[in-house]
PDB file of C-alpha atoms in Angstrom:
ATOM      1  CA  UNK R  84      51.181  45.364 -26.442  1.00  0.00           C
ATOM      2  CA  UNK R  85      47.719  46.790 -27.332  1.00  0.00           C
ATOM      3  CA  UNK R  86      45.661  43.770 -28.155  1.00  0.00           C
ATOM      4  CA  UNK R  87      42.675  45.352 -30.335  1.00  0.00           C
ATOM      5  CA  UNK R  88      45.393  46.672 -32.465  1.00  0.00           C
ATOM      6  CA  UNK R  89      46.538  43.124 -33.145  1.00  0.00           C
ATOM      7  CA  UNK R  90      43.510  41.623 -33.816  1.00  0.00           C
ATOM      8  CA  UNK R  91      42.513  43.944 -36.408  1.00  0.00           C
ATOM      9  CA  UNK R  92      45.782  43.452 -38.463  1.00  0.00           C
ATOM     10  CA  UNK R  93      45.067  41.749 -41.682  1.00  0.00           C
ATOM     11  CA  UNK R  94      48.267  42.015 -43.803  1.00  0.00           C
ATOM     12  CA  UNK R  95      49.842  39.914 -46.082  1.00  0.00           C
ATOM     13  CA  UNK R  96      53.605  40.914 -44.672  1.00  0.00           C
ATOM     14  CA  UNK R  97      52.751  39.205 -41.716  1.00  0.00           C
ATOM     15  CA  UNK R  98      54.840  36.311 -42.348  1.00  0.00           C
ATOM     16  CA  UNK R  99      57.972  38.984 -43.631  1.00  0.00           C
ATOM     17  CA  UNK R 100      57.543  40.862 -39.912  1.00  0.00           C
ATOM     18  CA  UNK R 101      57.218  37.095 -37.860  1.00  0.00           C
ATOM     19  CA  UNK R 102      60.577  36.380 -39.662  1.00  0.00           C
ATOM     20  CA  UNK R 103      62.401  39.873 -38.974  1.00  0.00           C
ATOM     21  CA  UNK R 104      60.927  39.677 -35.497  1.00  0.00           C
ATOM     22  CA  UNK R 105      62.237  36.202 -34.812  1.00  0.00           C
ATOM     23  CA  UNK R 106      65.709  37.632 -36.149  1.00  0.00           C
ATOM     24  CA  UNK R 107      65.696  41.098 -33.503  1.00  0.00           C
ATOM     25  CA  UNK R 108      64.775  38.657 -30.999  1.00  0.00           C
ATOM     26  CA  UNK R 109      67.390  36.186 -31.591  1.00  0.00           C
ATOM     27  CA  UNK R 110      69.953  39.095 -31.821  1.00  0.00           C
ATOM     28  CA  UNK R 111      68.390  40.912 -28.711  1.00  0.00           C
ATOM     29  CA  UNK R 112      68.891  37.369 -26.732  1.00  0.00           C
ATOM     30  CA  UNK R 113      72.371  36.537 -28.002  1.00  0.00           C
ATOM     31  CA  UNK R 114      73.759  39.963 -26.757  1.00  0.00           C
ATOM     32  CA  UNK R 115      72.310  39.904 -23.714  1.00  0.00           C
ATOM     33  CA  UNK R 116      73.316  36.672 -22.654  1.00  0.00           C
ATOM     34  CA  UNK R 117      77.116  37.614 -23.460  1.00  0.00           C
ATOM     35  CA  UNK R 118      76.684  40.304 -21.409  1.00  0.00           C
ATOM     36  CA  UNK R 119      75.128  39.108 -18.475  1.00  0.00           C
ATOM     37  CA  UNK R 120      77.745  35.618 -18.393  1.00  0.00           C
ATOM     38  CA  UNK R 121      80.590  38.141 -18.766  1.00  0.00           C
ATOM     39  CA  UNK R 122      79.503  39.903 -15.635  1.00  0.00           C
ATOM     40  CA  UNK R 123      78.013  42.798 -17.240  1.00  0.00           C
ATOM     41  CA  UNK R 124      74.790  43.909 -17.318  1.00  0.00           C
ATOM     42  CA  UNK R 125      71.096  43.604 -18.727  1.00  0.00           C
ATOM     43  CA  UNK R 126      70.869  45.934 -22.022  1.00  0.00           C
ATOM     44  CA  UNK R 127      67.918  44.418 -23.721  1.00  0.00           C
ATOM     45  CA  UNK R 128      65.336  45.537 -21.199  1.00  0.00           C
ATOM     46  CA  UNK R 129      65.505  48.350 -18.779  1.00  0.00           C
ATOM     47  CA  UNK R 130      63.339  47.496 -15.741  1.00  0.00           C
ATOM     48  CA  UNK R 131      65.991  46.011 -13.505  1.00  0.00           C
ATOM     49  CA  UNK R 132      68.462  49.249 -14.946  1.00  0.00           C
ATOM     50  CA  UNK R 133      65.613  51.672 -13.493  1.00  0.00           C
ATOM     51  CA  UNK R 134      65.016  49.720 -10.558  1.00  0.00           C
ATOM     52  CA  UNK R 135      68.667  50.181  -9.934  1.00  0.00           C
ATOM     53  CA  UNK R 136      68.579  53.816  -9.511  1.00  0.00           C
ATOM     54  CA  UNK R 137      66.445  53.375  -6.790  1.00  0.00           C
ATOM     55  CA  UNK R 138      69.805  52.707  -4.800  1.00  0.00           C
ATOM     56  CA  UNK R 139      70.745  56.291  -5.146  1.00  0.00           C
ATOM     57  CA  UNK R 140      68.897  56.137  -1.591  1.00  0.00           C
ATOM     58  CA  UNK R 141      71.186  54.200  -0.447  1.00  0.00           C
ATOM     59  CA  UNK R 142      75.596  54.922   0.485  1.00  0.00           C
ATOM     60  CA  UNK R 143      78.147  53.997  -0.957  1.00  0.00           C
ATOM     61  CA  UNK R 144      76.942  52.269  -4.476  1.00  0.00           C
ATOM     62  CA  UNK R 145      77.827  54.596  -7.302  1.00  0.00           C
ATOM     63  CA  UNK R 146      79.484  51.927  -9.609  1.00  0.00           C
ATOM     64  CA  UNK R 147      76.343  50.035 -10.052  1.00  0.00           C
ATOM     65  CA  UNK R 148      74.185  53.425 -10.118  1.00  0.00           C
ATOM     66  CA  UNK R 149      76.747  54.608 -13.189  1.00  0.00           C
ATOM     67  CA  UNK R 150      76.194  51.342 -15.361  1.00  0.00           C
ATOM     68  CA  UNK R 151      72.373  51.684 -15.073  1.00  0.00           C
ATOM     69  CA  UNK R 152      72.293  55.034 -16.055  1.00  0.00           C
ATOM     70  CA  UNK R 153      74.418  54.176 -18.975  1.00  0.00           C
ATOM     71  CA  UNK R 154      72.165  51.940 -20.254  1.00  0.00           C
ATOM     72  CA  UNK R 155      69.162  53.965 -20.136  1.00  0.00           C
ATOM     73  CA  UNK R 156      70.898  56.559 -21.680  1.00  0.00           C
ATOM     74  CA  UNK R 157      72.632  54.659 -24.543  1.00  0.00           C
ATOM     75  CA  UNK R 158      69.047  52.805 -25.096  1.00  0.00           C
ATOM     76  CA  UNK R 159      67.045  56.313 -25.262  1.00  0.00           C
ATOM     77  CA  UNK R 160      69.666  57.681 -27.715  1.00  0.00           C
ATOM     78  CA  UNK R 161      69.374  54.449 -29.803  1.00  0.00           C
ATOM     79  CA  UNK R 162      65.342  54.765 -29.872  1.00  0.00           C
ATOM     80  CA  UNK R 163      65.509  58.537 -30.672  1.00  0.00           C
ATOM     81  CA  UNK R 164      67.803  57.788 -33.194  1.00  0.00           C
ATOM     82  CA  UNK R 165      65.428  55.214 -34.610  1.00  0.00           C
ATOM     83  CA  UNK R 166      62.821  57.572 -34.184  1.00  0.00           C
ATOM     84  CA  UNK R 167      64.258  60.521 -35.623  1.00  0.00           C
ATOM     85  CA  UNK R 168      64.927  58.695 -38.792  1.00  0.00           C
ATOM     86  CA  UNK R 169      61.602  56.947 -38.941  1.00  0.00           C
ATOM     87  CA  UNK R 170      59.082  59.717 -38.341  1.00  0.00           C
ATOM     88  CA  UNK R 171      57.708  59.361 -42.062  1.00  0.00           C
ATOM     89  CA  UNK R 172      58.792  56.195 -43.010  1.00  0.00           C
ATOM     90  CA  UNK R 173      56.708  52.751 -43.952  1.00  0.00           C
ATOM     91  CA  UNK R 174      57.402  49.461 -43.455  1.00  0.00           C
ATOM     92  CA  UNK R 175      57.924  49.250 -47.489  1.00  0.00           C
ATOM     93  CA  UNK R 176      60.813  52.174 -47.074  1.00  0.00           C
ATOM     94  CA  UNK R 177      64.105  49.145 -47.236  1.00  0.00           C
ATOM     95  CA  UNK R 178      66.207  52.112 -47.447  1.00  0.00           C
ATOM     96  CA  UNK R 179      65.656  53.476 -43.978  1.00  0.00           C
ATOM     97  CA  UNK R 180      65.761  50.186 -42.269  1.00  0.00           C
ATOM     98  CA  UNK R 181      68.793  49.186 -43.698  1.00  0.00           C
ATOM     99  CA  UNK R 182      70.181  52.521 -42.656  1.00  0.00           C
ATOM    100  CA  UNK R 183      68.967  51.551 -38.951  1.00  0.00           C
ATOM    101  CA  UNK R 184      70.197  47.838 -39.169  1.00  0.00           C
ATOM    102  CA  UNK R 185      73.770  49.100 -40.754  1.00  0.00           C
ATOM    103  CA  UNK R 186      73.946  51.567 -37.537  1.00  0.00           C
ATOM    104  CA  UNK R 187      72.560  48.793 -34.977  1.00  0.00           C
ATOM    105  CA  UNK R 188      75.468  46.389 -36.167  1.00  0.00           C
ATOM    106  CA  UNK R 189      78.342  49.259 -36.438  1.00  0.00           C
ATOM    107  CA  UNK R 190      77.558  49.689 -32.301  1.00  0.00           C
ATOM    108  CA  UNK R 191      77.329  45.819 -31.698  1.00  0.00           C
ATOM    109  CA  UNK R 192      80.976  45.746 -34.100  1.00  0.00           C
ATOM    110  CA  UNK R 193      82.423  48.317 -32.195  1.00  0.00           C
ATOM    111  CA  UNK R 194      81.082  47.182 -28.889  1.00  0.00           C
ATOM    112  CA  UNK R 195      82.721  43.792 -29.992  1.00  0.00           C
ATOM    113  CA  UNK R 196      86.227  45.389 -30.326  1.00  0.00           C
ATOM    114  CA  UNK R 197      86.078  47.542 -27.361  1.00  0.00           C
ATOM    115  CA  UNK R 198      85.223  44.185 -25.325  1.00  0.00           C
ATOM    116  CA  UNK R 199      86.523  44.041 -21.495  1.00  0.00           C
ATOM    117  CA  UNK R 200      88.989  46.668 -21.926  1.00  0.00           C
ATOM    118  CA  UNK R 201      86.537  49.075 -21.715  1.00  0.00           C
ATOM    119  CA  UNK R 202      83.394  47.590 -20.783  1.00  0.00           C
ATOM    120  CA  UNK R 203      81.708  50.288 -19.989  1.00  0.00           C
ATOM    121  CA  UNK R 204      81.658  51.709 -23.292  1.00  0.00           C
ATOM    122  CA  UNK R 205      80.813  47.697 -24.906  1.00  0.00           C
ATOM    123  CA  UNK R 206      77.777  48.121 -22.762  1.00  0.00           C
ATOM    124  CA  UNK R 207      76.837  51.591 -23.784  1.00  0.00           C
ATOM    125  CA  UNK R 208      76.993  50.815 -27.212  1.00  0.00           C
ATOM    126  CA  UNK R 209      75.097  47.396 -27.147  1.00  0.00           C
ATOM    127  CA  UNK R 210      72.538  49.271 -25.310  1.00  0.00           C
ATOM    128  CA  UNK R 211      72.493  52.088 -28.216  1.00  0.00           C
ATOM    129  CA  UNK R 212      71.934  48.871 -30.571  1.00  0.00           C
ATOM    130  CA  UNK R 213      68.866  47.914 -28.684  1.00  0.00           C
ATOM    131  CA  UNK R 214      67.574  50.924 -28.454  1.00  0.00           C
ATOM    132  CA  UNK R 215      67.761  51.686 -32.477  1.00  0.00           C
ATOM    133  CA  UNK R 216      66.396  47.722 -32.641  1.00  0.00           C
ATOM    134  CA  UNK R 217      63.442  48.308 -30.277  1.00  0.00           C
ATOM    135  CA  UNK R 218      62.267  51.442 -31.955  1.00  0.00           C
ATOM    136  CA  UNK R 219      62.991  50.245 -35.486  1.00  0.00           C
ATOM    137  CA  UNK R 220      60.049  47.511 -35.150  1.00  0.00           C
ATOM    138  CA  UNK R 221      57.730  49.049 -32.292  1.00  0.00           C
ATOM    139  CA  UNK R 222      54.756  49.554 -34.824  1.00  0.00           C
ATOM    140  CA  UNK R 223      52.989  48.166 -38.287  1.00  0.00           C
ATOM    141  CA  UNK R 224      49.882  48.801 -39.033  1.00  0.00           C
ATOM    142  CA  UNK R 225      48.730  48.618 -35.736  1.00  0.00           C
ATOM    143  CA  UNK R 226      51.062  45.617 -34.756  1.00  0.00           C
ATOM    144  CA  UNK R 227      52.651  46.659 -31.586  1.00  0.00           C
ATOM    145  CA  UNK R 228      56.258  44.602 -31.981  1.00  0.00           C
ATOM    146  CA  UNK R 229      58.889  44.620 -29.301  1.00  0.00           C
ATOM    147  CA  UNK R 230      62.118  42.695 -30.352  1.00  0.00           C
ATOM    148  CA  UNK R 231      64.528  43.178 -26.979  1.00  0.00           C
ATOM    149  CA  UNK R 232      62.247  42.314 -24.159  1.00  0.00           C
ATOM    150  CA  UNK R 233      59.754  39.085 -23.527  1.00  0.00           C
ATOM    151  CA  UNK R 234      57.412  40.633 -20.784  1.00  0.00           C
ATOM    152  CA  UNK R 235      54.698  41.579 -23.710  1.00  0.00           C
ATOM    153  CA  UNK R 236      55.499  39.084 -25.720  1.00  0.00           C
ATOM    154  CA  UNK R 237      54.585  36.705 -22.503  1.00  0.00           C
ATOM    155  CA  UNK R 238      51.662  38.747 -21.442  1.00  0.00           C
ATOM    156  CA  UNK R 239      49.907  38.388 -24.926  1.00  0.00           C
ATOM    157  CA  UNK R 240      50.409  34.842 -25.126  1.00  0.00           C
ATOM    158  CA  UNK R 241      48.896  34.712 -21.898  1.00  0.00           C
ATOM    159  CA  UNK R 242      46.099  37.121 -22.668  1.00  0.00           C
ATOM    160  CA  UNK R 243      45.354  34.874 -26.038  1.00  0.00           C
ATOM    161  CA  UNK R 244      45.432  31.953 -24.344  1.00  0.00           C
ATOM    162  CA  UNK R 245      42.774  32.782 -21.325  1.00  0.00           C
ATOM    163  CA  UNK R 246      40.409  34.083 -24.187  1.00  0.00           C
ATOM    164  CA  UNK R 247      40.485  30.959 -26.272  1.00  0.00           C
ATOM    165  CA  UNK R 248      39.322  29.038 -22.816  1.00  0.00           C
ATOM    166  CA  UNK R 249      37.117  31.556 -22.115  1.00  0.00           C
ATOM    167  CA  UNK R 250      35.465  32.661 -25.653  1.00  0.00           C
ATOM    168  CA  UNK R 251      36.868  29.673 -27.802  1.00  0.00           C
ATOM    169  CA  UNK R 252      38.525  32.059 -30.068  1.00  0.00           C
ATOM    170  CA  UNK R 253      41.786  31.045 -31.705  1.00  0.00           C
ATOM    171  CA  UNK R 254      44.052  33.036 -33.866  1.00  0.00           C
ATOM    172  CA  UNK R 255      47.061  30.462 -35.220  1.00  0.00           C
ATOM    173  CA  UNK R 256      48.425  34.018 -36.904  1.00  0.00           C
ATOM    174  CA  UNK R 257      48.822  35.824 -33.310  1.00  0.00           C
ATOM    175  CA  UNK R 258      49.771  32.467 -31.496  1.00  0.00           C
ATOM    176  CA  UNK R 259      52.461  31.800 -34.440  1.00  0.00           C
ATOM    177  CA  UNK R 260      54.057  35.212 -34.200  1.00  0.00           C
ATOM    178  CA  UNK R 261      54.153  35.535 -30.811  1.00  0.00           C
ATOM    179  CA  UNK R 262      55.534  32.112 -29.968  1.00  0.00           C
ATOM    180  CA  UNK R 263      57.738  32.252 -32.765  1.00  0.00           C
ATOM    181  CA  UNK R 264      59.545  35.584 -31.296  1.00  0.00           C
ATOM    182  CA  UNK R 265      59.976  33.892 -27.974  1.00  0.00           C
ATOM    183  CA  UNK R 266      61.527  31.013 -29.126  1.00  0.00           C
ATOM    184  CA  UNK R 267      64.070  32.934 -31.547  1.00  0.00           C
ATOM    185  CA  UNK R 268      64.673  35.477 -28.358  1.00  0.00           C
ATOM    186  CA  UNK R 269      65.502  31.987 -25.968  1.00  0.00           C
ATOM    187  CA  UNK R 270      67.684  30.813 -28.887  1.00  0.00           C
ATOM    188  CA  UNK R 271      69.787  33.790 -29.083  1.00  0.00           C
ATOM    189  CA  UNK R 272      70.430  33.830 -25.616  1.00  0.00           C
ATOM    190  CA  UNK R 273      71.439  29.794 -25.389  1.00  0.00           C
ATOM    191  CA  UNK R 274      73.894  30.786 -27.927  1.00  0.00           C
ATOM    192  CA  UNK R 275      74.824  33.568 -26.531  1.00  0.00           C
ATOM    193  CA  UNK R 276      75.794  31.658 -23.321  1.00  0.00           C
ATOM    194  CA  UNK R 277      77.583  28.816 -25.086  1.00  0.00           C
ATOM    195  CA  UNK R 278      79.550  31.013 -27.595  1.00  0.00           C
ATOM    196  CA  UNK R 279      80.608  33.746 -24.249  1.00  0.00           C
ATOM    197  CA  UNK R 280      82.382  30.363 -22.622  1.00  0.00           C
ATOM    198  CA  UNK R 281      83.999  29.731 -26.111  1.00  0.00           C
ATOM    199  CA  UNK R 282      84.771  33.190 -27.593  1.00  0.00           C
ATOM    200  CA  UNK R 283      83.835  36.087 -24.733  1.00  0.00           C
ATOM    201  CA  UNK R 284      82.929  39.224 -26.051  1.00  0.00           C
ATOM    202  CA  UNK R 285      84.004  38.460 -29.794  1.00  0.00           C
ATOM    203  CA  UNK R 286      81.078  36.161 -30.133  1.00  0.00           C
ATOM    204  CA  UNK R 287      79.362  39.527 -30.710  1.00  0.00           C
ATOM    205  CA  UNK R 288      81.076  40.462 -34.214  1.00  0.00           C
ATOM    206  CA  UNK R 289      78.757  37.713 -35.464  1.00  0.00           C
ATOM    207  CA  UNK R 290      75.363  39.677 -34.271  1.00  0.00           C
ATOM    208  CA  UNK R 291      77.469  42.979 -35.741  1.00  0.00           C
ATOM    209  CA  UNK R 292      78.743  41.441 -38.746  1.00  0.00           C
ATOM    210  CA  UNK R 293      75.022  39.960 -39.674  1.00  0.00           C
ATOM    211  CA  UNK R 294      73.007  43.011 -38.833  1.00  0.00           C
ATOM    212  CA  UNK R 295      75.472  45.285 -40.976  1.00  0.00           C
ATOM    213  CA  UNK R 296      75.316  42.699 -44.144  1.00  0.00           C
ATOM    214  CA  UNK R 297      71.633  42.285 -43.980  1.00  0.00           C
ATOM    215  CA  UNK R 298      71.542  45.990 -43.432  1.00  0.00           C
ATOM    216  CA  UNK R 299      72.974  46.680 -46.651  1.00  0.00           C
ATOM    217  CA  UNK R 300      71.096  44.434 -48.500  1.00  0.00           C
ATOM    218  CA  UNK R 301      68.166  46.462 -47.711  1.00  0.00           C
ATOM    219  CA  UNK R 302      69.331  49.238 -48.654  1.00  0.00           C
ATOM    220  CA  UNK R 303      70.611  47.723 -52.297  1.00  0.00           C
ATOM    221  CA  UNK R 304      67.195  46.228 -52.387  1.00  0.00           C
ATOM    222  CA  UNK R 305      65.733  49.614 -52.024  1.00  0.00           C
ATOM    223  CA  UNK R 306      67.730  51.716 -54.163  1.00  0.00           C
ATOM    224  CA  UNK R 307      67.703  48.402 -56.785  1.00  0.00           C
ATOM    225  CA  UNK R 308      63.494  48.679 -56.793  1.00  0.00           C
ATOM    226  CA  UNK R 309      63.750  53.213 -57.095  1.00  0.00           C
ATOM    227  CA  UNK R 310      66.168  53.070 -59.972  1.00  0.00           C
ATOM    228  CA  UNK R 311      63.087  50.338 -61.514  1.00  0.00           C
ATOM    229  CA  UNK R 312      60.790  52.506 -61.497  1.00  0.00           C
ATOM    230  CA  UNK R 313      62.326  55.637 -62.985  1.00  0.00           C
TER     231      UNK R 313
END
């Protein structure tokens, strides 16, 4: 995260963003922790995945070389999708987002159905979902706002916390969001451990099912607030 960026930010949506962040984390945790207690693999953060291919240098371990490149492929295609439909969009534009959340929980649905039968493909597509997520919320205003990894969240907390010993400076807005998003992302993943013992991979229909009906109430929100103002 770029911290000047942050500090400058002075928006009255802040509150709106803390709340849809805490929500993409929670998801982002939840999915991953089926995963990973199903004996899959990460698909909310790719450094392990790219790490992975490092053991092309080494015989005789193609299986786990395959499932990290299809992760880092299925999370590209998700963040250029995200990209590709975002490129002149604002925060403001419900429409677009919905679009993105309606897509995000279609992969997680169909991810959900697919399940250990084909796991390969339930990864792929999970790892599509977090790669439209990621990209959906990267930026506002000069917020930098990652949803499916902790590692900046972490390192800004830690970077806010050595300058209020060292300058005295306290920001409750930064600390709030920041902690806030970690807790949501821990959340997710403790239920996404307990409900993987319960339900396996069918526990994620309910991360599908949610992103797809708050996706469309975007977009009804959106198209609701056009047809206003004609």
């Amino acid at each position: 995260m770029v911290y000047s960026h942050f500090q400058e930010a002075k928006d009255p949506n802040l509150k709106k963003i803390t709340l849809a962040a805490m929500f993409f984390a929670f998801l982002a945790g939840h999915v991953n922790a089926v995963l990973i207690s199903l004996g899959a693999v990460s698909v909310s953060h790719l450094s392990g995945n790219v790490s992975h291919l490092g053991e092309l240098a080494l015989p005789g371990i193609r299986p786990q070389i395959q499932w990290a490149a299809a992760v880092l492929v299925s999370f590209l295609l998700g963040a250029f999708f995200s990209g590709y439909q975002l490129m002149d969009a604002k925060y403001a534009s419900f429409r677009k987002y919905g679009v993105l959340m309606i897509v995000e929980g279609l992969a997680l649905l169909m991810a959900a159905w697919l399940s250990s039968a084909h796991l390969m493909w339930t990864v792929a597509l999970c790892a599509f979902g977090m790669g439209v997520q990621n990209a959906m919320v990267s930026s506002y205003k000069g917020l930098i706002i990652r949803t499916t990894h902790m590692t900046g969240i972490i390192t800004d907390l830690g970077f806010l916390l050595g300058r209020l010993l060292k300058v005295k400076q306290w920001s409750q807005d930064k600390m709030f969001f920041l902690f806030s998003t970690l807790v949501a992302f821990f959340v997710g993943a403790c239920s996404g451990f307990w409900s993987a013992l319960r339900f396996e991979f069918l526990s994620i229909y309910f991360c599908g099912g949610l992103c797809v009906l708050l996706g469309v109430l975007f977009y009804w929100q959106r198209v609701k607030h056009q047809a206003s103002i004609r």
